[in-house]
């Protein structure tokens, strides 16, 4: 095969030049020969020393499980292009037609993503007070406990027993950036602590409440894992705690029902404090209804609100979005 031979110290510059000229042969390993590097090329290139050489073919690793999975041809268009990864567990949403091929899909994911050890399919929507979903084991270890890393913290959790989504990590970082050093934070629906533990790096004190005993068990473990000793875990219904806590910042991450807890949130925030409210709404106008509920709840308590920011956080269901509204209570 034709090759360009260059001294080692010029190799990187020449490689870029060959790439720009579009003559670098793809799929081969470059070759070392003493003080020289040999690049395989597809045609003669002027201005370089050309030689003949044998090159080893590079084995291209598939990028997606879809390249290796075996399912009937007519079902291939239904294969999801992505899935969630929590620690070393993959969770994929499969349409009913693909469920009989779940095992093959799970095995393909394990083959392509070496860091994944277990694959599950979503077996239901997020349901009930604890906001958890059923999972169907597809391949790999039949284990649902893992340690997930996000925003520089470690979260131990069981994907079958508690709510957790990696899709909110950017939103959590946004709230972290808004948090001021020395604040008191109240995370009303803390789960295993992805907001609480992160914000504890800046805040003076974080009250983290959840009604799911499993969530609080993992929260306690995560406090230890991350040495977040300024997080106070509270197991129970937030309605019983609200009002006893006075925070500079309140997080209401229960988008399905947050509007039912506005009173509790407003009773728990200091004058001038900020509430991070989450909800779901129709794509075309997701904010109006929530905005009206926020104003009504404030009026009932003789308070007023100043809206600071309204954002679409992520698509949720068809034509539904997950939104965030930040507002100050005065
Ligand atoms: C959508 S999850 C959010 C968890 C966490 N903030 C996160 O980002 O992963 C909502 C959490 O609220 C908890 N929850 C629901 N109703 C509650 C209540 N009345 N009091 C306290 N926690 C509640 C659920 O158990 C669940 O863990």
Coordinates of C-alpha atoms and ligand atoms in Angstrom, one line a residue:
X1 CA 0.0 0.0 0.0
X2 CA 1.2 3.5 -0.8
X3 CA 2.5 5.5 2.3
X4 CA 3.9 8.9 3.2
X5 CA 7.1 8.6 5.2
X6 CA 7.9 11.5 7.7
X7 CA 10.2 12.1 10.6
X8 CA 8.5 11.5 13.9
X9 CA 8.6 15.1 15.0
X10 CA 6.7 16.2 11.9
X11 CA 4.1 13.4 12.1
X12 CA 1.2 15.3 13.8
X13 CA 1.5 18.3 11.4
X14 CA 1.6 16.0 8.3
X15 CA -1.3 13.8 9.6
X16 CA -3.5 17.0 9.8
X17 CA -2.3 18.0 6.3
X18 CA -3.1 14.6 4.9
X19 CA -6.5 14.7 6.5
X20 CA -7.2 18.1 5.1
X21 CA -6.2 16.9 1.6
X22 CA -8.6 13.9 2.1
X23 CA -5.9 11.3 1.2
X24 CA -5.3 9.6 4.5
X25 CA -6.5 5.9 4.2
X26 CA -9.0 5.2 6.9
X27 CA -9.2 2.0 8.9
X28 CA -5.4 1.4 9.2
X29 CA -2.9 1.7 12.0
X30 CA 0.0 4.1 11.3
X31 CA 3.3 2.4 11.3
X32 CA 6.6 3.3 13.1
X33 CA 9.9 2.7 11.5
X34 CA 12.8 3.8 13.6
X35 CA 12.7 7.6 13.7
X36 CA 10.0 7.7 11.0
X37 CA 6.2 7.4 10.9
X38 CA 4.4 6.0 7.8
X39 CA 0.9 7.1 6.9
X40 CA -1.2 5.0 4.6
X41 CA -2.6 7.2 1.7
X42 CA -5.1 6.6 -1.0
X43 CA -3.2 8.3 -3.8
X44 CA 0.3 9.8 -4.4
X45 CA 0.7 13.2 -2.6
X46 CA 3.2 15.8 -4.0
X47 CA 5.9 17.1 -1.7
X48 CA 6.2 14.0 0.5
X49 CA 8.5 11.0 0.5
X50 CA 6.3 8.1 -0.8
X51 CA 7.1 4.4 -0.1
X52 CA 5.3 1.0 -0.3
X53 CA 4.3 -0.6 3.0
X54 CA 2.0 -3.1 4.6
X55 CA -0.5 -1.8 7.2
X56 CA -2.5 -3.5 9.9
X57 CA -6.3 -3.1 9.6
X58 CA -7.9 -1.4 12.6
X59 CA -10.9 -3.2 14.0
X60 CA -13.6 -0.6 14.1
X61 CA -15.7 -1.0 17.3
X62 CA -19.4 -0.5 16.8
X63 CA -20.7 2.8 18.2
X64 CA -24.3 1.7 18.7
X65 CA -26.0 -1.5 19.8
X66 CA -28.1 -1.1 16.7
X67 CA -25.1 -2.1 14.6
X68 CA -24.8 -5.5 16.2
X69 CA -28.3 -6.4 17.4
X70 CA -30.3 -9.2 15.6
X71 CA -34.0 -8.4 15.2
X72 CA -36.3 -9.0 12.3
X73 CA -35.6 -6.4 9.5
X74 CA -39.1 -4.9 9.7
X75 CA -38.6 -4.1 13.4
X76 CA -35.3 -2.3 13.0
X77 CA -36.8 1.1 12.5
X78 CA -38.4 0.8 16.0
X79 CA -35.0 0.3 17.8
X80 CA -34.5 3.3 20.2
X81 CA -31.5 5.3 19.4
X82 CA -30.7 6.0 23.0
X83 CA -31.3 4.7 26.6
X84 CA -30.5 5.9 30.1
X85 CA -27.4 4.9 31.9
X86 CA -27.5 4.9 35.7
X87 CA -24.1 3.8 37.1
X88 CA -23.5 0.5 35.3
X89 CA -27.1 -0.2 34.6
X90 CA -28.8 0.6 31.2
X91 CA -32.6 1.3 31.1
X92 CA -34.2 1.3 27.7
X93 CA -37.8 2.0 26.6
X94 CA -38.9 -0.6 24.1
X95 CA -42.1 -0.5 22.1
X96 CA -44.3 -3.7 22.7
X97 CA -43.3 -5.2 19.3
X98 CA -39.6 -5.3 20.5
X99 CA -40.2 -6.8 23.9
X100 CA -40.0 -10.4 22.6
X101 CA -36.5 -9.4 21.4
X102 CA -35.5 -7.8 24.7
X103 CA -32.8 -10.3 25.5
X104 CA -31.1 -9.8 22.1
X105 CA -31.3 -6.1 22.6
X106 CA -29.9 -6.3 26.1
X107 CA -27.0 -8.6 25.0
X108 CA -26.2 -6.2 22.1
X109 CA -26.0 -3.2 24.6
X110 CA -23.7 -5.3 26.9
X111 CA -21.5 -6.1 23.9
X112 CA -21.0 -2.5 22.7
X113 CA -20.9 -0.8 26.1
X114 CA -18.4 -2.6 28.2
X115 CA -19.0 -0.5 31.3
X116 CA -22.7 -1.6 31.4
X117 CA -23.3 -4.7 33.5
X118 CA -27.1 -5.0 33.6
X119 CA -29.8 -4.0 31.1
X120 CA -33.5 -3.4 32.0
X121 CA -36.5 -2.3 30.0
X122 CA -39.0 0.2 31.4
X123 CA -42.0 -1.9 32.4
X124 CA -44.4 0.9 33.4
X125 CA -44.6 4.6 33.6
X126 CA -43.2 6.4 36.7
X127 CA -46.1 5.8 39.2
X128 CA -47.4 6.3 42.7
X129 CA -46.3 8.5 45.6
X130 CA -42.7 7.2 45.4
X131 CA -42.5 8.0 41.6
X132 CA -40.9 4.6 40.7
X133 CA -41.4 2.4 37.7
X134 CA -41.4 -1.4 37.1
X135 CA -38.4 -2.7 35.3
X136 CA -38.0 -5.9 33.2
X137 CA -34.7 -7.6 33.3
X138 CA -33.3 -8.1 29.8
X139 CA -29.6 -9.1 30.1
X140 CA -26.5 -9.2 32.3
X141 CA -26.6 -9.2 36.0
X142 CA -30.1 -9.2 37.6
X143 CA -29.1 -6.3 39.9
X144 CA -30.8 -2.9 40.4
X145 CA -28.4 -1.3 42.9
X146 CA -25.6 0.8 41.5
X147 CA -23.4 3.9 42.1
X148 CA -23.9 6.8 39.7
X149 CA -21.6 9.7 39.3
X150 CA -23.0 13.1 38.3
X151 CA -21.7 16.7 38.8
X152 CA -18.8 15.4 40.8
X153 CA -20.8 13.5 43.4
X154 CA -21.5 9.8 43.9
X155 CA -25.0 8.6 44.3
X156 CA -25.8 5.0 45.5
X157 CA -29.3 4.0 44.6
X158 CA -31.6 1.2 43.6
X159 CA -33.3 1.9 40.2
X160 CA -36.2 -0.3 41.2
X161 CA -36.9 1.2 44.6
X162 CA -36.3 4.9 44.2
X163 CA -36.8 7.7 41.6
X164 CA -33.8 8.8 39.8
X165 CA -33.1 10.2 36.3
X166 CA -29.8 11.2 34.9
X167 CA -31.6 13.5 32.5
X168 CA -31.8 16.3 35.1
X169 CA -28.1 16.6 35.8
X170 CA -27.7 19.9 33.8
X171 CA -30.7 21.3 35.6
X172 CA -29.3 20.4 39.0
X173 CA -26.0 22.1 38.0
X174 CA -28.0 25.2 37.0
X175 CA -29.6 25.3 40.5
X176 CA -26.2 24.8 42.1
X177 CA -24.8 27.8 40.2
X178 CA -27.7 30.0 41.5
X179 CA -27.1 28.9 45.1
X180 CA -25.1 31.3 47.2
X181 CA -22.6 30.3 49.8
X182 CA -24.1 30.1 53.3
X183 CA -27.7 29.6 52.3
X184 CA -30.2 27.3 54.0
X185 CA -31.8 25.0 51.4
X186 CA -34.9 22.9 51.7
X187 CA -35.1 20.1 49.2
X188 CA -38.8 19.1 49.6
X189 CA -38.7 15.9 47.5
X190 CA -35.1 14.9 47.7
X191 CA -35.0 11.3 46.5
X192 CA -31.5 9.9 47.1
X193 CA -30.1 13.4 47.2
X194 CA -28.9 14.5 43.7
X195 CA -29.8 18.2 44.5
X196 CA -29.2 18.1 48.2
X197 CA -25.7 16.6 48.1
X198 CA -24.6 18.8 45.3
X199 CA -25.9 22.0 46.9
X200 CA -24.4 21.1 50.2
X201 CA -21.0 22.0 48.6
X202 CA -22.1 25.6 48.8
X203 CA -25.0 25.9 51.2
X204 CA -24.6 26.1 55.0
X205 CA -27.4 23.6 55.7
X206 CA -29.6 21.5 53.5
X207 CA -32.9 19.9 54.7
X208 CA -33.7 16.9 52.5
X209 CA -37.1 15.3 52.8
X210 CA -38.6 12.3 51.2
X211 CA -41.6 10.0 52.0
X212 CA -40.0 6.9 50.5
X213 CA -38.0 5.1 53.2
X214 CA -35.7 3.5 50.5
X215 CA -34.9 7.0 49.1
X216 CA -34.0 8.3 52.6
X217 CA -31.9 5.1 53.3
X218 CA -29.8 5.8 50.2
X219 CA -29.8 9.5 50.9
X220 CA -28.2 8.7 54.3
X221 CA -25.6 6.5 52.6
X222 CA -24.9 9.2 50.0
X223 CA -24.3 11.8 52.8
X224 CA -21.6 9.4 54.1
X225 CA -20.2 8.6 50.7
X226 CA -19.8 12.3 49.8
X227 CA -19.1 13.5 53.4
X228 CA -22.0 15.9 53.0
X229 CA -22.5 16.3 56.7
X230 CA -24.5 19.6 56.4
X231 CA -27.4 17.6 54.8
X232 CA -30.2 16.8 57.3
X233 CA -32.2 13.8 56.0
X234 CA -35.9 13.8 57.0
X235 CA -38.1 10.7 56.4
X236 CA -41.8 11.6 56.0
X237 CA -44.5 13.6 54.4
X238 CA -43.3 17.0 53.6
X239 CA -46.6 18.5 54.7
X240 CA -45.6 17.7 58.3
X241 CA -42.3 19.5 58.0
X242 CA -43.2 22.5 56.0
X243 CA -43.4 25.7 57.9
X244 CA -41.0 24.5 60.6
X245 CA -38.1 25.1 58.2
X246 CA -37.3 28.6 57.0
X247 CA -35.0 28.4 54.0
X248 CA -33.4 30.8 51.5
X249 CA -34.0 28.4 48.7
X250 CA -36.7 25.7 48.3
X251 CA -36.6 22.9 45.6
X252 CA -39.9 21.4 44.6
X253 CA -38.9 18.5 42.3
X254 CA -42.2 16.7 42.1
X255 CA -43.4 17.8 38.7
X256 CA -46.5 15.7 38.6
X257 CA -48.0 17.2 41.8
X258 CA -45.9 20.2 42.7
X259 CA -48.9 22.6 42.4
X260 CA -50.5 20.8 45.4
X261 CA -47.5 21.7 47.6
X262 CA -47.1 25.4 46.8
X263 CA -48.6 26.5 50.1
X264 CA -46.1 24.3 52.0
X265 CA -43.2 25.6 49.9
X266 CA -44.2 29.3 50.4
X267 CA -44.5 28.7 54.2
X268 CA -41.0 27.3 54.3
X269 CA -39.2 30.1 52.5
X270 CA -37.8 33.3 54.1
X271 CA -39.0 36.6 52.8
X272 CA -37.0 37.3 49.6
X273 CA -36.2 33.6 49.3
X274 CA -36.3 31.6 46.0
X275 CA -38.4 28.6 45.0
X276 CA -37.4 26.3 42.2
X277 CA -40.7 24.9 41.0
X278 CA -41.0 22.0 38.5
X279 CA -44.1 20.9 36.5
X280 CA -45.3 19.3 33.2
X281 CA -47.2 21.2 30.6
X282 CA -48.2 21.2 27.0
X283 CA -45.4 22.0 24.5
X284 CA -47.1 25.1 23.1
X285 CA -47.7 26.9 26.4
X286 CA -46.3 25.0 29.3
X287 CA -46.0 28.0 31.7
X288 CA -49.3 29.9 32.0
X289 CA -51.2 27.4 34.1
X290 CA -48.4 26.9 36.6
X291 CA -47.8 30.7 36.7
X292 CA -51.4 31.3 37.6
X293 CA -51.3 28.6 40.3
X294 CA -48.2 30.1 41.8
X295 CA -49.8 33.6 42.0
X296 CA -53.0 32.2 43.5
X297 CA -51.1 30.3 46.2
X298 CA -49.2 33.4 47.1
X299 CA -52.3 35.5 47.2
X300 CA -54.0 33.1 49.6
X301 CA -51.1 33.5 52.0
X302 CA -51.0 37.3 51.6
X303 CA -47.7 37.1 49.8
X304 CA -46.5 38.2 46.4
X305 CA -44.1 36.6 43.9
X306 CA -41.5 37.9 41.5
X307 CA -40.8 35.5 38.6
X308 CA -37.1 35.1 37.9
X309 CA -36.8 32.5 35.2
X310 CA -39.0 30.0 33.3
X311 CA -37.4 27.3 31.3
X312 CA -38.3 24.1 29.4
X313 CA -36.0 21.5 31.0
X314 CA -36.6 18.5 28.8
X315 CA -39.2 16.9 26.6
X316 CA -41.3 14.5 28.7
X317 CA -44.1 12.7 26.9
X318 CA -45.4 13.4 23.3
X319 CA -46.2 17.1 23.2
X320 CA -45.5 17.5 26.9
X321 CA -42.5 19.2 28.5
X322 CA -40.9 19.3 31.9
X323 CA -40.6 22.9 32.9
X324 CA -38.8 24.8 35.7
X325 CA -40.0 28.1 37.1
X326 CA -37.8 30.1 39.5
X327 CA -39.6 32.7 41.6
X328 CA -38.9 34.9 44.6
X329 CA -41.4 35.1 47.5
X330 CA -42.0 38.6 48.9
Ligands
LIG1 C1 -39.6 13.1 41.0 S1 -38.9 12.5 42.5 C2 -37.5 13.5 42.7 C3 -36.3 13.0 43.4 C4 -35.1 13.8 43.4 N1 -35.3 15.2 43.7 C5 -34.3 13.7 42.1 O1 -34.1 14.7 41.4 O2 -34.0 12.6 41.7 C6 -40.0 13.0 43.7 C7 -39.7 12.4 45.1 O3 -40.7 13.0 46.0 C8 -41.1 12.0 47.0 N2 -42.4 12.4 47.5 C9 -43.6 12.3 46.9 N3 -44.6 12.8 47.8 C10 -43.9 13.2 48.9 C11 -44.4 13.9 50.1 N4 -45.7 14.1 50.3 N5 -43.5 14.2 51.0 C12 -42.2 14.0 50.8 N6 -41.7 13.3 49.7 C13 -42.5 13.0 48.7 C14 -41.0 10.7 46.2 O4 -40.8 9.6 47.1 C15 -39.8 10.9 45.2 O5 -38.6 10.4 45.7

